[in-house]
Amino acid sequence: MELTGADILVRCLQDEGIDYIFGYPGGAALHIYDAIYKQDVVKHVLVRHEQGATHAADGYARATGKPGVVLVTSGPGVTNTVTGIATAYMDSIPMVVLSAQVPTSVIGDDAFQEVDAIGITRPCVKHNFLVKDVKDLAATIKKAFFIASTGRPGPVLVDVPKDITANLCEYNYPESVEMRSYAPVQKGHPKQIGRAAKLLMEARKPIIYSGGGIVMGKAEKELTELVHYLGYPCTNTLMGLGGFPAEDPQFIGMLGMHGTYEANMAMHDCDVMLAVGARFDDRITGDIAKFAPNARIIHIDIDPASIGKVVPVEVPLVGGAAPVLRDLLASLKSLGSKPDVGKTADWWKEINEWRSLKSFEFDRTRSDVIKPQFVVEKLYELTNGEAYVTSDVGQHQMWAAQHYKFSKPLRWINSGGLGTMGFGLPAAIGVKFAHPDADVACITGEASILMCIQELATCKQYDIPVNIINLNNRYLGMVRQWQEFFYERRYSQSYMNALPDFVKMAESYGHKGIQIHDPADVEGALKEAIDDKSSLYFLDFITDQAENVYPMIAGGKGHHEMVLKPEANAEMITKRELA
Amino acid sequence: MRRILSILLENESGALSRVSGLFSARGYNIESLTVAPTEDNTLSRMTIVTSGSEKVIEQITKQLNKLVDVVKLMDLTDGAHIERELLLVKAVAKDDRREEVKRLVDIFRGRIIDVTSDTYTVELTGNGEKIDAFIVALSVTEIVEVVRSGVSGIARGNRALKL
């Protein structure tokens, strides 16, 4: 029997095993929306802005590892998705965006709600397709999911003109895909694995540095096993948090601009570095000229272009994190003995000395004002470290990363690469659809939350009881911090004036809201929100305006030039000079 | 370092813009770019002349290979190769210049393919250096217009870019 293109599209999603899609209808998409109406296998979540749809699908993907799916109309529907697509692209998140297009007969005529979706999204998708014949539709959808979720994952857009969704064709969903031009490698090269194993055994000051590739590559077990076998220290990037258990004694914390002192110092001083599923981002490396001057680097990545892009690598290893780490461990074991503990004893001693500075520590003596770090710490305790935590971008994001100790992957959901404000709330919606029974918290700030605040309505419509932890310092905190440090306190446009009453705003959508001023009330408010499994709570914490994120590697500085609190830093510099 | 990259890519609309977009987005140089279908009409062959440090060239190669439409890629400059470019040039040829331009064309083994009472239109193939030299030599007369095809290339011997 022949089906319309719209029915074919929805059947494809069913056969792909998609349970939720996030979208917003419009003229060119109406046939598709009609096809959605006629079935109930694929459930459609109506957001309030297409950017929200992409972040929700993104949150769903980050919390499950499966592709998130977006459906939007042509023109502004597509342009509104661009930020969300770029967010997913920068963090290598599998996503399929289905965009409607004006009919093929008027493409190029500047038709109503026409935009060159392929051209506009090309620089921020892994690939995109324009479907020009209904006969190609099913195969194209199959390819889109295949490309989005294999190799280095990423967003794929499929642009479907309206007439294609009306045309008839036999439905046949391909079982598999063969593409002569796309065949990502999973297994690492055995010879390179042998070289990596040998180099790791020679190390006296080793470090294992892992990123989002462990999380999306589902390689947490392999990584943990390898790190334990070697007895070496492990650090995670912002994107890699949860890829190695945060409470493990071999974990030395997050590295990078606001990472721990011990992680950054160990990166600087190491002699052998094993980088896996990480891409040497500038927020990780600091000044590249000063980066890890004595390191011999092994780099495992599924994307060959990531290897050698930023730093020269001694042992490049292309492949999936899980299979490569498995083979690497086997290769190490075949060498007979574990690395000599004595050889790295001095190194550990040094690391523990750095660690003893407790670089994430904050002032706990103030009873008059809420310290934002304290809120995150309490959230961690009250959710037993089991919550899914989304965040927006800025100071609160760093405090969340520093003080919520993630011990499982897919729990920490933030826009690391693109740094998209407005990400947190819609992402939390996607997470909640993926894990309806889990605690989901969105740690945000009063500036970020306003960028996609309209999604409070989506939460109302679908009864999404996520908890919004608003760390409200009445400033664009990270901008203010940089202006304090580098622009002689000229706080240009970083004061958040004219804020809404967040409690009333939440209540106007039928949610619950509490404003908290007193540190003594923090725990109670969090407890109430967490215990109430059926309501969305907007917790508006009025926090210390002057608080800065420490420690910090300033622009143009190396790992070893990290600023702690000024006094602690001076002490450490003296120690190094004496040594 | 000047490099000639030969690429087989899917003969799909948009494939060219993926390649050119990659170069502009990442700030790589393009000296010339030529593309046309091959004997297999599902494939196009593209020749890109680019330049950069060894590290940049490695990134260009890897980023190109990452494009889903790129099927296969070869750096022709890695081995012996032949490089050709087609030049079409229209030059003023009258009075005493007429004979001199004709002589120049013969020396460079070009061909005059169109004639008016005032001009010659010349066709010349060769590598970039030869074409450059010819254009310089032609400055004895006035050049009306110059059309260069950009470089095409092929490997010498048994080395070949094919599926």
XYZ file of C-alpha atoms in Angstrom:
742
model
C 0.000 0.000 0.000
C 1.200 3.465 -0.801
C 1.552 6.001 2.001
C 1.954 9.751 1.943
C 5.385 11.166 2.640
C 4.108 12.462 5.972
C 2.923 9.004 7.029
C 6.196 7.528 5.816
C 8.141 10.018 7.919
C 6.228 9.092 11.065
C 6.492 5.364 10.300
C 10.257 5.798 9.973
C 10.372 7.333 13.463
C 8.297 4.456 14.833
C 10.566 1.893 13.218
C 13.606 3.731 14.505
C 12.187 3.222 18.016
C 11.658 6.896 18.729
C 9.307 7.513 21.653
C 9.398 11.314 21.900
C 9.908 14.136 19.440
C 10.118 17.780 20.394
C 8.628 20.298 18.036
C 6.415 23.142 16.954
C 4.011 23.083 14.000
C 3.596 25.506 11.118
C 2.345 25.707 7.538
C 4.880 23.594 5.684
C 4.819 20.947 8.441
C 1.042 20.470 8.559
C 0.919 17.187 6.634
C 3.481 15.773 9.041
C 1.535 17.014 12.056
C -1.576 15.388 10.643
C 0.303 12.100 10.368
C 1.426 12.498 13.994
C -2.183 13.072 15.060
C -3.272 9.769 13.516
C -1.010 7.588 15.656
C 0.178 7.428 19.239
C 3.450 5.517 19.116
C 5.640 8.559 18.577
C 4.625 11.135 21.154
C 5.052 14.786 20.272
C 6.086 17.311 22.908
C 4.959 20.817 22.060
C 7.549 23.343 23.180
C 7.104 27.115 23.196
C 10.033 28.059 20.943
C 11.979 25.961 18.445
C 15.244 26.626 20.287
C 13.604 24.926 23.265
C 12.783 21.921 21.068
C 16.412 21.439 20.106
C 17.671 21.788 23.697
C 14.992 19.403 24.952
C 15.950 16.831 22.316
C 19.576 17.481 23.203
C 18.878 16.910 26.922
C 17.083 13.699 26.039
C 20.100 12.581 24.008
C 22.653 13.491 26.668
C 20.699 11.631 29.337
C 20.214 8.481 27.267
C 22.945 8.375 24.632
C 20.191 7.937 22.021
C 19.484 10.526 19.332
C 17.065 13.309 20.227
C 14.513 14.206 17.554
C 13.191 17.646 16.608
C 10.392 18.578 14.223
C 9.916 22.153 13.046
C 8.357 24.056 10.217
C 10.162 25.965 7.467
C 11.581 29.489 7.664
C 11.655 30.869 11.214
C 11.011 27.365 12.509
C 14.389 26.339 11.152
C 16.295 29.514 11.953
C 15.174 29.234 15.580
C 16.775 25.804 15.789
C 20.217 26.988 14.722
C 21.503 27.787 18.239
C 20.306 24.421 19.487
C 21.839 22.580 16.546
C 25.172 24.361 17.037
C 25.037 23.510 20.756
C 24.649 19.819 19.946
C 27.307 20.011 17.237
C 29.963 21.490 19.513
C 29.384 18.805 22.142
C 28.994 15.918 19.643
C 25.430 15.055 20.645
C 23.340 12.759 18.414
C 20.292 14.611 17.131
C 18.021 14.421 14.102
C 16.234 17.618 13.114
C 13.329 17.243 10.701
C 12.495 20.569 9.121
C 9.631 21.188 6.781
C 10.362 23.173 3.636
C 8.206 25.065 1.147
C 7.038 22.955 -1.821
C 9.730 22.021 -4.363
C 7.873 24.023 -7.042
C 8.580 27.306 -5.216
C 12.008 26.618 -3.668
C 14.200 29.541 -4.654
C 11.289 31.912 -5.250
C 11.489 33.577 -1.822
C 8.219 31.897 -0.925
C 6.435 32.573 2.363
C 8.453 31.102 5.249
C 11.180 29.934 2.895
C 14.744 29.820 4.060
C 17.752 27.885 2.767
C 17.761 25.437 5.667
C 20.585 23.362 4.191
C 22.766 26.417 3.698
C 22.024 27.995 7.062
C 22.699 24.850 9.076
C 25.571 23.461 7.000
C 28.401 24.773 9.211
C 26.851 23.374 12.407
C 25.576 19.946 11.391
C 27.432 16.707 10.948
C 25.487 16.359 7.709
C 22.207 17.488 6.204
C 19.851 16.336 3.454
C 17.224 17.919 1.250
C 14.679 15.291 0.214
C 13.693 15.900 -3.403
C 11.682 12.746 -4.068
C 9.328 10.869 -1.769
C 10.991 7.637 -2.942
C 14.186 8.722 -1.163
C 12.495 9.733 2.082
C 12.704 6.531 4.136
C 16.291 5.795 3.124
C 17.292 9.370 3.943
C 15.759 9.189 7.426
C 17.600 5.925 8.028
C 20.868 7.509 6.931
C 20.204 10.542 9.136
C 19.876 8.422 12.281
C 22.870 6.317 11.272
C 25.123 9.326 10.737
C 23.876 11.164 13.851
C 24.501 8.272 16.213
C 27.656 6.592 14.898
C 31.288 7.663 14.805
C 31.648 11.031 16.475
C 27.956 11.760 17.028
C 26.348 14.998 15.953
C 23.222 16.666 14.657
C 21.815 15.799 11.220
C 19.108 17.869 9.581
C 16.626 16.512 7.027
C 14.757 19.176 5.092
C 11.455 17.896 3.677
C 9.464 20.049 1.237
C 5.713 20.114 1.785
C 4.795 18.430 -1.525
C 7.080 15.520 -0.676
C 5.030 14.947 2.474
C 1.858 14.724 0.347
C 3.236 12.511 -2.429
C 2.580 8.771 -2.343
C 5.070 5.925 -2.214
C 5.423 2.351 -0.956
C 6.886 2.347 2.525
C 10.033 0.366 3.046
C 12.365 1.188 5.915
C 15.873 -0.126 5.241
C 17.260 -2.431 7.913
C 20.808 -1.259 7.555
C 22.845 1.441 5.867
C 25.891 1.123 3.678
C 27.615 4.340 2.710
C 30.792 4.252 0.648
C 31.777 7.668 1.919
C 31.088 7.176 5.633
C 32.487 4.291 7.647
C 33.676 5.290 11.121
C 36.370 3.147 12.672
C 35.673 1.524 16.025
C 38.683 -0.752 16.614
C 42.025 0.832 17.314
C 45.165 -0.106 15.415
C 46.834 -3.020 17.305
C 50.359 -1.717 16.753
C 49.458 1.717 18.133
C 47.723 0.096 21.103
C 50.934 -1.801 21.825
C 52.951 1.430 21.652
C 50.484 3.157 23.973
C 50.706 0.324 26.511
C 54.484 0.451 26.492
C 54.550 4.211 26.950
C 52.070 4.043 29.824
C 54.300 1.500 31.595
C 57.302 3.818 31.333
C 55.565 6.746 33.017
C 56.759 8.246 36.267
C 54.338 11.171 36.247
C 51.343 9.837 34.354
C 47.926 11.382 33.942
C 44.756 10.133 32.322
C 42.618 12.924 30.933
C 39.172 12.001 29.651
C 36.299 13.894 28.071
C 32.811 13.630 26.674
C 33.862 10.746 24.439
C 33.771 8.480 27.484
C 30.225 9.571 28.310
C 28.737 9.396 24.798
C 30.939 6.416 23.906
C 29.625 4.526 26.950
C 33.157 3.674 27.991
C 32.964 4.485 31.717
C 33.512 0.872 32.794
C 36.498 0.438 30.508
C 38.019 3.710 31.685
C 37.508 2.942 35.373
C 38.998 -0.510 34.955
C 42.027 0.853 33.135
C 42.630 3.641 35.653
C 42.365 1.193 38.557
C 44.660 -1.309 36.858
C 47.332 1.319 36.272
C 46.900 3.117 39.595
C 47.332 6.468 37.817
C 45.499 9.745 38.505
C 42.487 10.580 36.348
C 41.010 13.971 35.515
C 37.846 14.777 33.545
C 36.945 17.670 31.312
C 33.728 19.599 31.929
C 32.071 17.368 29.337
C 33.598 14.208 30.753
C 32.269 14.531 34.321
C 30.619 11.313 35.420
C 32.814 9.296 33.067
C 34.934 8.393 36.093
C 33.518 8.218 39.633
C 34.095 11.577 41.332
C 34.522 10.038 44.796
C 37.232 7.627 43.622
C 40.582 8.319 45.341
C 42.302 8.265 41.932
C 40.073 11.079 40.667
C 41.793 14.426 40.890
C 38.823 16.478 39.737
C 37.912 18.463 36.685
C 40.706 20.222 34.820
C 40.757 23.425 32.840
C 40.033 27.084 33.414
C 38.062 26.441 36.616
C 39.284 22.950 37.375
C 41.110 21.780 40.472
C 44.613 22.933 41.258
C 45.816 19.326 41.438
C 44.391 18.409 38.031
C 45.919 21.400 36.275
C 49.273 21.120 38.004
C 49.398 17.412 37.225
C 48.600 18.160 33.578
C 51.433 20.670 33.485
C 54.028 18.472 35.148
C 53.121 15.058 33.735
C 55.532 13.013 31.628
C 52.958 10.758 29.978
C 49.417 11.847 29.173
C 46.670 9.524 28.038
C 43.906 11.657 26.512
C 40.738 9.814 25.664
C 37.570 11.215 24.095
C 38.745 14.764 24.697
C 39.768 17.412 22.195
C 42.257 19.766 23.906
C 39.790 22.656 23.934
C 41.288 26.068 24.761
C 39.365 26.162 28.056
C 41.190 22.952 28.956
C 44.718 23.691 27.779
C 45.175 27.324 28.733
C 47.996 28.895 26.742
C 49.018 26.194 24.315
C 52.651 27.330 24.282
C 52.870 26.507 27.991
C 50.835 23.308 27.815
C 52.300 20.184 29.429
C 55.881 20.880 28.297
C 57.280 17.453 29.211
C 54.361 15.293 28.191
C 54.491 12.418 25.764
C 50.908 12.218 24.621
C 48.707 9.285 23.669
C 45.434 10.458 22.153
C 42.457 8.151 21.676
C 39.626 9.666 19.670
C 36.975 8.444 17.272
C 37.518 11.543 15.139
C 40.910 11.503 13.395
C 40.656 15.276 12.905
C 40.684 15.799 16.687
C 44.060 14.131 16.944
C 46.986 16.466 16.404
C 44.650 19.425 15.821
C 45.836 21.398 18.839
C 48.861 19.613 20.267
C 51.365 17.242 18.700
C 50.703 13.631 19.670
C 53.222 10.789 19.996
C 50.734 7.922 19.797
C 47.586 8.695 17.796
C 44.855 6.110 18.258
C 41.705 6.385 16.165
C 38.729 4.409 17.386
C 35.803 4.182 19.775
C 36.713 4.846 23.402
C 35.228 1.596 24.707
C 36.805 -0.885 22.270
C 40.163 0.901 22.277
C 40.359 1.055 26.088
C 39.382 -2.606 26.284
C 42.153 -3.555 23.862
C 44.601 -1.259 25.632
C 43.910 -2.922 28.977
C 44.352 -6.346 27.392
C 47.621 -5.197 25.877
C 48.830 -3.874 29.250
C 47.924 -7.143 30.930
C 49.800 -9.070 28.281
C 52.964 -7.234 29.324
C 52.868 -9.316 32.503
C 53.216 -6.997 35.431
C 51.379 -3.894 36.561
C 53.268 -0.615 36.710
C 55.547 -0.387 39.731
C 53.743 1.525 42.483
C 57.052 2.849 43.790
C 57.736 4.545 40.486
C 54.737 6.849 40.832
C 54.867 7.270 44.638
C 56.599 10.656 44.471
C 54.119 11.796 41.860
C 51.161 10.887 44.029
C 52.816 12.638 46.960
C 53.055 15.801 44.887
C 49.468 15.501 43.685
C 48.207 15.000 47.217
C 50.047 18.095 48.316
C 48.304 20.110 45.595
C 45.065 18.431 46.533
C 45.473 19.436 50.174
C 44.954 23.052 49.129
C 41.272 22.222 48.518
C 41.009 24.646 45.634
C 37.194 24.474 45.395
C 36.747 25.471 49.031
C 34.722 28.600 49.751
C 33.998 30.852 52.698
C 31.726 28.913 55.032
C 31.764 31.497 57.826
C 29.180 33.836 56.363
C 25.723 33.395 57.865
C 24.322 36.567 56.349
C 24.458 35.661 52.700
C 23.977 32.499 50.644
C 27.118 31.199 48.989
C 26.171 29.672 45.638
C 28.585 26.776 46.128
C 26.766 25.869 49.335
C 23.485 25.474 47.454
C 25.047 23.066 44.966
C 26.748 21.135 47.744
C 23.433 20.736 49.594
C 21.701 19.662 46.402
C 24.376 17.005 45.977
C 23.866 15.719 49.499
C 20.083 15.728 49.394
C 19.905 13.908 46.054
C 22.650 11.443 47.075
C 24.547 12.406 43.952
C 21.943 10.579 41.864
C 20.169 13.515 40.229
C 20.354 14.488 36.582
C 21.677 18.017 36.638
C 21.322 20.403 33.715
C 22.846 23.832 33.720
C 22.972 27.039 31.800
C 26.184 28.940 31.184
C 28.282 31.075 33.480
C 29.411 31.027 37.096
C 26.598 28.742 38.234
C 27.662 26.217 35.589
C 31.177 26.110 37.000
C 29.941 25.836 40.594
C 27.630 23.011 39.564
C 30.534 21.213 37.890
C 32.794 21.784 40.882
C 30.455 20.868 43.715
C 28.049 18.276 42.349
C 30.193 15.159 42.330
C 29.046 13.062 39.410
C 29.756 9.396 39.770
C 27.764 8.139 36.819
C 27.793 9.177 33.170
C 24.883 10.891 31.373
C 23.955 12.764 34.577
C 25.680 16.109 33.913
C 24.000 17.949 31.083
C 25.448 21.284 30.051
C 26.474 23.225 26.996
C 30.243 22.975 27.225
C 31.458 23.783 23.740
C 29.100 26.468 22.494
C 28.250 27.817 25.943
C 24.577 28.404 25.224
C 22.627 30.388 27.800
C 19.021 29.207 27.874
C 20.010 25.574 27.515
C 19.243 24.359 31.039
C 15.456 24.459 31.362
C 14.494 22.912 28.010
C 17.285 20.362 28.422
C 15.795 19.410 31.796
C 12.458 18.829 30.063
C 14.119 16.401 27.671
C 15.855 14.615 30.534
C 12.602 14.250 32.445
C 10.904 12.652 29.438
C 13.787 10.205 29.212
C 13.819 9.457 32.947
C 10.393 10.294 34.392
C 11.177 8.895 37.845
C 14.570 10.514 38.313
C 15.338 13.718 40.178
C 16.096 16.404 37.604
C 17.525 19.737 38.658
C 18.315 22.709 36.468
C 21.057 24.794 38.039
C 20.841 28.203 36.471
C 21.221 31.922 36.999
C 18.768 34.754 36.770
C 20.149 35.813 33.381
C 20.353 32.416 31.674
C 16.946 31.226 32.817
C 15.263 34.175 31.141
C 16.617 33.122 27.763
C 14.239 30.164 27.476
C 11.803 30.965 30.282
C 8.852 30.338 27.970
C 9.385 26.624 28.460
C 7.782 26.914 31.892
C 4.587 26.571 29.878
C 5.766 23.299 28.364
C 6.469 22.079 31.899
C 2.917 23.026 32.833
C 1.349 21.288 29.872
C 3.161 17.997 30.438
C 3.478 18.161 34.254
C 7.263 18.195 34.289
C 8.346 18.384 37.949
C 11.941 19.491 37.432
C 13.500 21.706 40.078
C 14.970 25.006 38.990
C 17.845 26.067 41.210
C 18.247 29.731 40.373
C 21.512 31.113 41.751
C 20.420 34.705 41.590
C 23.258 37.196 42.028
C 21.623 39.964 39.992
C 24.627 39.971 37.662
C 25.836 38.281 34.551
C 28.190 36.714 37.052
C 30.930 35.430 34.782
C 30.965 38.636 32.757
C 31.093 40.641 35.999
C 33.971 38.448 37.241
C 36.018 39.116 34.098
C 35.227 42.814 34.297
C 36.395 42.801 37.919
C 39.644 41.023 37.048
C 40.499 42.426 33.642
C 38.535 45.644 33.093
C 39.176 47.494 36.344
C 35.667 46.864 37.648
C 33.915 48.649 34.843
C 30.738 46.562 34.977
C 29.539 47.290 31.495
C 26.033 45.922 30.858
C 26.462 43.060 33.305
C 24.016 44.185 35.985
C 20.670 42.424 35.694
C 18.254 45.192 36.377
C 14.463 44.873 36.233
C 14.273 41.206 37.136
C 10.849 39.636 37.351
C 9.443 38.237 40.570
C 10.425 34.650 39.827
C 8.121 33.223 42.480
C 5.081 34.938 40.998
C 6.227 33.999 37.518
C 6.445 30.320 38.459
C 3.070 30.525 40.163
C 1.493 32.159 37.131
C 2.324 28.984 35.200
C 0.868 26.840 37.978
C 4.254 25.884 39.443
C 5.594 26.465 42.928
C 8.116 29.142 43.767
C 10.182 30.003 46.821
C 12.614 32.830 47.269
C 15.423 32.081 49.723
C 17.633 34.751 51.335
C 18.917 33.069 54.467
C 21.584 30.356 54.314
C 19.690 28.597 57.092
C 16.722 28.119 54.750
C 18.660 26.579 51.862
C 18.380 22.987 52.968
C 14.698 23.231 53.841
C 13.748 24.723 50.491
C 15.754 22.146 48.567
C 14.239 19.345 50.621
C 10.704 20.553 49.987
C 11.343 20.728 46.253
C 13.032 17.342 46.065
C 10.431 15.595 48.217
C 7.538 16.927 46.190
C 7.672 14.647 43.175
C 4.688 16.172 41.416
C 5.511 19.892 41.280
C 7.992 22.037 39.501
C 9.764 24.225 42.026
C 11.392 27.460 41.092
C 13.891 28.037 43.907
C 15.142 31.588 43.674
C 18.280 31.682 45.820
C 19.457 35.247 46.428
C 23.202 34.673 46.525
C 26.380 36.581 47.266
C 26.850 39.103 44.464
C 30.583 39.367 44.933
C 31.394 35.668 44.755
C 33.876 34.654 42.048
C 34.686 31.271 40.563
C 38.019 29.993 41.807
C 40.470 28.662 41.015
C 41.091 30.162 37.618
C 43.508 30.032 34.719
C 43.354 33.456 33.135
C 43.620 33.945 29.380
C 47.156 33.518 28.065
C 48.279 31.627 31.165
C 49.446 28.073 31.572
C 48.120 25.388 33.932
C 50.901 26.101 36.423
C 49.934 29.789 36.562
C 46.523 29.040 38.005
C 45.133 31.586 40.471
C 43.710 30.099 43.658
C 42.532 32.477 46.300
C 45.306 35.093 46.220
C 46.827 34.054 49.568
C 46.888 30.294 48.874
C 48.434 30.905 45.496
C 51.285 32.924 46.965
C 51.995 30.136 49.437
C 52.113 27.522 46.695
C 54.344 29.568 44.430
C 56.817 29.929 47.268
C 56.745 26.178 47.826
C 57.532 25.514 44.183
C 60.325 28.026 44.138
C 61.852 26.519 47.266
C 61.665 23.062 45.745
C 53.804 24.607 1.367
C 51.698 24.381 -1.804
C 49.578 21.244 -2.072
C 47.294 19.780 -4.707
C 44.469 17.712 -3.243
C 42.388 15.471 -5.462
C 39.008 14.477 -4.124
C 36.310 12.080 -5.237
C 33.015 13.244 -3.861
C 29.378 12.312 -4.192
C 27.873 14.103 -7.185
C 25.165 15.702 -5.033
C 23.922 19.253 -4.935
C 25.491 20.964 -1.984
C 28.655 18.867 -1.953
C 30.711 21.720 -3.407
C 29.448 24.159 -0.791
C 30.374 21.729 1.991
C 33.949 21.760 0.759
C 34.201 25.483 0.093
C 32.366 26.208 3.355
C 34.877 24.112 5.265
C 37.742 26.188 3.869
C 36.127 29.514 4.714
C 34.873 28.401 8.157
C 38.285 27.176 9.266
C 40.286 29.890 7.566
C 42.168 27.681 5.097
C 43.497 29.033 1.803
C 42.121 28.039 -1.564
C 44.313 28.996 -4.524
C 42.072 27.255 -6.973
C 39.266 24.767 -7.024
C 37.959 22.834 -9.991
C 35.205 20.253 -10.078
C 33.396 18.178 -12.706
C 31.674 14.803 -12.943
C 33.748 11.698 -13.703
C 33.071 8.684 -15.946
C 30.893 7.442 -13.061
C 28.139 10.053 -12.944
C 27.522 9.515 -9.225
C 30.995 10.886 -8.528
C 32.619 14.252 -9.024
C 36.329 14.867 -9.071
C 37.611 17.984 -7.404
C 41.099 19.422 -7.454
C 42.004 21.931 -4.780
C 45.243 23.866 -4.687
C 45.928 25.064 -1.178
C 48.826 26.111 0.977
C 49.744 25.992 4.643
C 52.091 24.494 7.179
C 52.353 20.729 7.480
C 49.991 20.843 10.460
C 47.417 22.889 8.555
C 47.586 20.588 5.536
C 47.081 17.582 7.822
C 44.003 19.246 9.328
C 42.637 20.152 5.887
C 43.032 16.557 4.760
C 41.386 15.180 7.891
C 38.544 17.685 7.868
C 37.872 16.973 4.187
C 37.835 13.250 4.850
C 35.328 13.864 7.630
C 32.782 15.369 5.238
C 30.134 12.767 4.589
C 30.123 13.576 0.840
C 33.860 12.993 0.449
C 34.447 9.446 -0.740
C 38.214 9.453 -1.248
C 41.055 11.907 -1.158
C 44.635 11.985 -2.381
C 47.388 14.510 -1.917
C 48.904 14.552 -5.416
C 51.940 16.424 -4.175
C 52.880 13.395 -2.037
C 54.246 11.763 -5.192
C 55.079 12.339 -8.837
C 52.181 13.971 -10.581
C 51.099 15.966 -13.581
C 49.518 19.348 -13.145
C 47.694 21.190 -15.902
C 45.771 24.362 -16.234
C 43.910 25.766 -19.199
C 44.339 29.434 -20.101
C 42.128 31.368 -22.458
C 43.401 34.840 -23.172
C 42.258 37.559 -25.495
C 45.022 39.992 -26.471
C 45.293 42.974 -28.736
C 47.042 41.954 -31.971
C 47.312 44.632 -34.571
C 49.928 46.270 -36.730
C 53.441 45.218 -35.794
C 52.207 43.425 -32.630
C 50.238 40.895 -34.676
C 53.318 38.911 -35.751
C 54.985 39.145 -32.356
C 51.982 37.753 -30.479
C 51.739 34.903 -32.972
C 55.396 34.091 -32.392
C 54.935 34.092 -28.610
C 52.005 31.698 -28.913
C 54.161 29.344 -30.976
C 57.029 29.497 -28.514
C 54.706 28.545 -25.653
C 52.990 25.921 -27.820
C 49.616 27.594 -27.527
C 46.970 27.829 -30.184
C 45.149 30.779 -31.625
C 41.502 29.765 -31.601
C 39.766 32.971 -32.608
C 40.825 35.963 -34.627
C 39.503 39.449 -35.282
C 41.237 42.257 -37.122
C 42.408 43.609 -33.744
C 42.695 40.604 -31.441
C 43.803 37.030 -31.037
C 42.158 34.612 -28.617
C 44.707 32.082 -27.412
C 44.373 28.690 -25.782
C 47.266 27.396 -23.715
C 47.658 24.479 -21.330
C 50.438 23.818 -18.903
C 51.358 24.032 -15.285
C 50.849 27.244 -13.378
C 54.415 28.435 -13.922
C 54.173 28.159 -17.693
C 50.841 29.978 -17.745
C 52.266 32.724 -15.518
C 55.302 33.049 -17.784
C 53.135 33.332 -20.868
C 50.985 36.043 -19.307
C 54.133 37.981 -18.376
C 55.511 37.573 -21.901
C 52.224 38.794 -23.343
C 52.715 42.133 -21.654
C 54.360 43.273 -24.890
C 50.776 43.880 -25.939
C 47.527 44.805 -24.255
C 45.605 41.919 -22.647
C 41.835 42.268 -23.012
C 40.820 39.412 -20.717
C 42.262 36.348 -19.004
C 40.386 33.162 -18.085
C 42.179 30.442 -16.113
C 40.523 27.117 -15.368
C 42.348 26.441 -12.144
C 44.568 23.433 -11.710
C 43.654 19.866 -12.607
C 46.013 17.097 -11.681
C 46.656 13.401 -11.914
C 49.246 11.119 -10.379
C 52.031 9.664 -12.518
C 52.516 5.937 -13.001
C 50.206 3.394 -11.378
C 49.128 5.606 -8.502
C 45.461 6.518 -9.025
C 42.538 7.991 -7.164
C 39.690 5.584 -7.760
C 37.198 3.539 -5.762
